[in-house]
């Protein structure tokens, strides 16, 4: 499972999306412009993150609001390799 979580955020666009959502819920229309990517590509990246259990969407009329799932950052942090002497901290860059 940890491998699939890390694979889900390994793509720079998906990492950027997770970073944006770490600031709170965002409308898909906001995610489309930062970074500016075509709607079909954004849809694909959001699907990968949903299937990994990192984000969830809530329909609001014709729009969908996305947010990180509860504990998503903790699960990502737990998936990172650790050494016996230190524990790496996950920082979502905004």
mmCIF file with all atom_site columns, N, CA and C in Angstrom, residues 20 23 31 40 50 57-58 67 83 89 94:
data_model
loop_
_atom_site.group_PDB
_atom_site.id
_atom_site.type_symbol
_atom_site.label_atom_id
_atom_site.label_alt_id
_atom_site.label_comp_id
_atom_site.label_asym_id
_atom_site.label_entity_id
_atom_site.label_seq_id
_atom_site.pdbx_PDB_ins_code
_atom_site.Cartn_x
_atom_site.Cartn_y
_atom_site.Cartn_z
_atom_site.occupancy
_atom_site.B_iso_or_equiv
_atom_site.pdbx_formal_charge
_atom_site.auth_seq_id
_atom_site.auth_comp_id
_atom_site.auth_asym_id
_atom_site.auth_atom_id
_atom_site.pdbx_PDB_model_num
ATOM 1  N N  . UNK A 1 20 ? -1.820  21.865 -3.127  1.00 0.00 ? 20 UNK A N  1
ATOM 2  C CA . UNK A 1 20 ? -2.898  22.859 -3.174  1.00 0.00 ? 20 UNK A CA 1
ATOM 3  C C  . UNK A 1 20 ? -4.020  22.486 -2.216  1.00 0.00 ? 20 UNK A C  1
ATOM 4  N N  . UNK A 1 23 ? -4.093  23.203 1.671   1.00 0.00 ? 23 UNK A N  1
ATOM 5  C CA . UNK A 1 23 ? -4.588  24.493 2.168   1.00 0.00 ? 23 UNK A CA 1
ATOM 6  C C  . UNK A 1 23 ? -6.088  24.472 2.406   1.00 0.00 ? 23 UNK A C  1
ATOM 7  N N  . UNK A 1 31 ? -8.501  24.224 -9.354  1.00 0.00 ? 31 UNK A N  1
ATOM 8  C CA . UNK A 1 31 ? -7.384  23.302 -9.575  1.00 0.00 ? 31 UNK A CA 1
ATOM 9  C C  . UNK A 1 31 ? -6.950  23.295 -11.033 1.00 0.00 ? 31 UNK A C  1
ATOM 10 N N  . UNK A 1 40 ? -9.088  17.114 -19.349 1.00 0.00 ? 40 UNK A N  1
ATOM 11 C CA . UNK A 1 40 ? -8.986  15.650 -19.375 1.00 0.00 ? 40 UNK A CA 1
ATOM 12 C C  . UNK A 1 40 ? -7.758  15.150 -18.612 1.00 0.00 ? 40 UNK A C  1
ATOM 13 N N  . UNK A 1 50 ? -7.727  9.932  -6.142  1.00 0.00 ? 50 UNK A N  1
ATOM 14 C CA . UNK A 1 50 ? -8.925  9.368  -5.504  1.00 0.00 ? 50 UNK A CA 1
ATOM 15 C C  . UNK A 1 50 ? -8.758  7.877  -5.273  1.00 0.00 ? 50 UNK A C  1
ATOM 16 N N  . UNK A 1 57 ? -14.018 13.879 -3.492  1.00 0.00 ? 57 UNK A N  1
ATOM 17 C CA . UNK A 1 57 ? -14.748 14.944 -4.159  1.00 0.00 ? 57 UNK A CA 1
ATOM 18 C C  . UNK A 1 57 ? -16.186 15.004 -3.692  1.00 0.00 ? 57 UNK A C  1
ATOM 19 N N  . UNK A 1 58 ? -16.710 16.212 -3.622  1.00 0.00 ? 58 UNK A N  1
ATOM 20 C CA . UNK A 1 58 ? -18.107 16.440 -3.256  1.00 0.00 ? 58 UNK A CA 1
ATOM 21 C C  . UNK A 1 58 ? -18.741 17.289 -4.343  1.00 0.00 ? 58 UNK A C  1
ATOM 22 N N  . UNK A 1 67 ? -10.966 17.721 -1.664  1.00 0.00 ? 67 UNK A N  1
ATOM 23 C CA . UNK A 1 67 ? -10.221 17.924 -0.425  1.00 0.00 ? 67 UNK A CA 1
ATOM 24 C C  . UNK A 1 67 ? -9.406  16.675 -0.137  1.00 0.00 ? 67 UNK A C  1
ATOM 25 N N  . UNK A 1 83 ? 14.832  5.470  8.636   1.00 0.00 ? 83 UNK A N  1
ATOM 26 C CA . UNK A 1 83 ? 16.035  4.816  9.149   1.00 0.00 ? 83 UNK A CA 1
ATOM 27 C C  . UNK A 1 83 ? 15.857  4.662  10.644  1.00 0.00 ? 83 UNK A C  1
ATOM 28 N N  . UNK A 1 89 ? 10.152  13.884 8.144   1.00 0.00 ? 89 UNK A N  1
ATOM 29 C CA . UNK A 1 89 ? 8.868   14.562 8.267   1.00 0.00 ? 89 UNK A CA 1
ATOM 30 C C  . UNK A 1 89 ? 8.396   14.995 6.882   1.00 0.00 ? 89 UNK A C  1
ATOM 31 N N  . UNK A 1 94 ? 3.356   24.549 -0.205  1.00 0.00 ? 94 UNK A N  1
ATOM 32 C CA . UNK A 1 94 ? 2.222   25.260 -0.806  1.00 0.00 ? 94 UNK A CA 1
ATOM 33 C C  . UNK A 1 94 ? 2.614   26.379 -1.623  1.00 0.00 ? 94 UNK A C  1
#
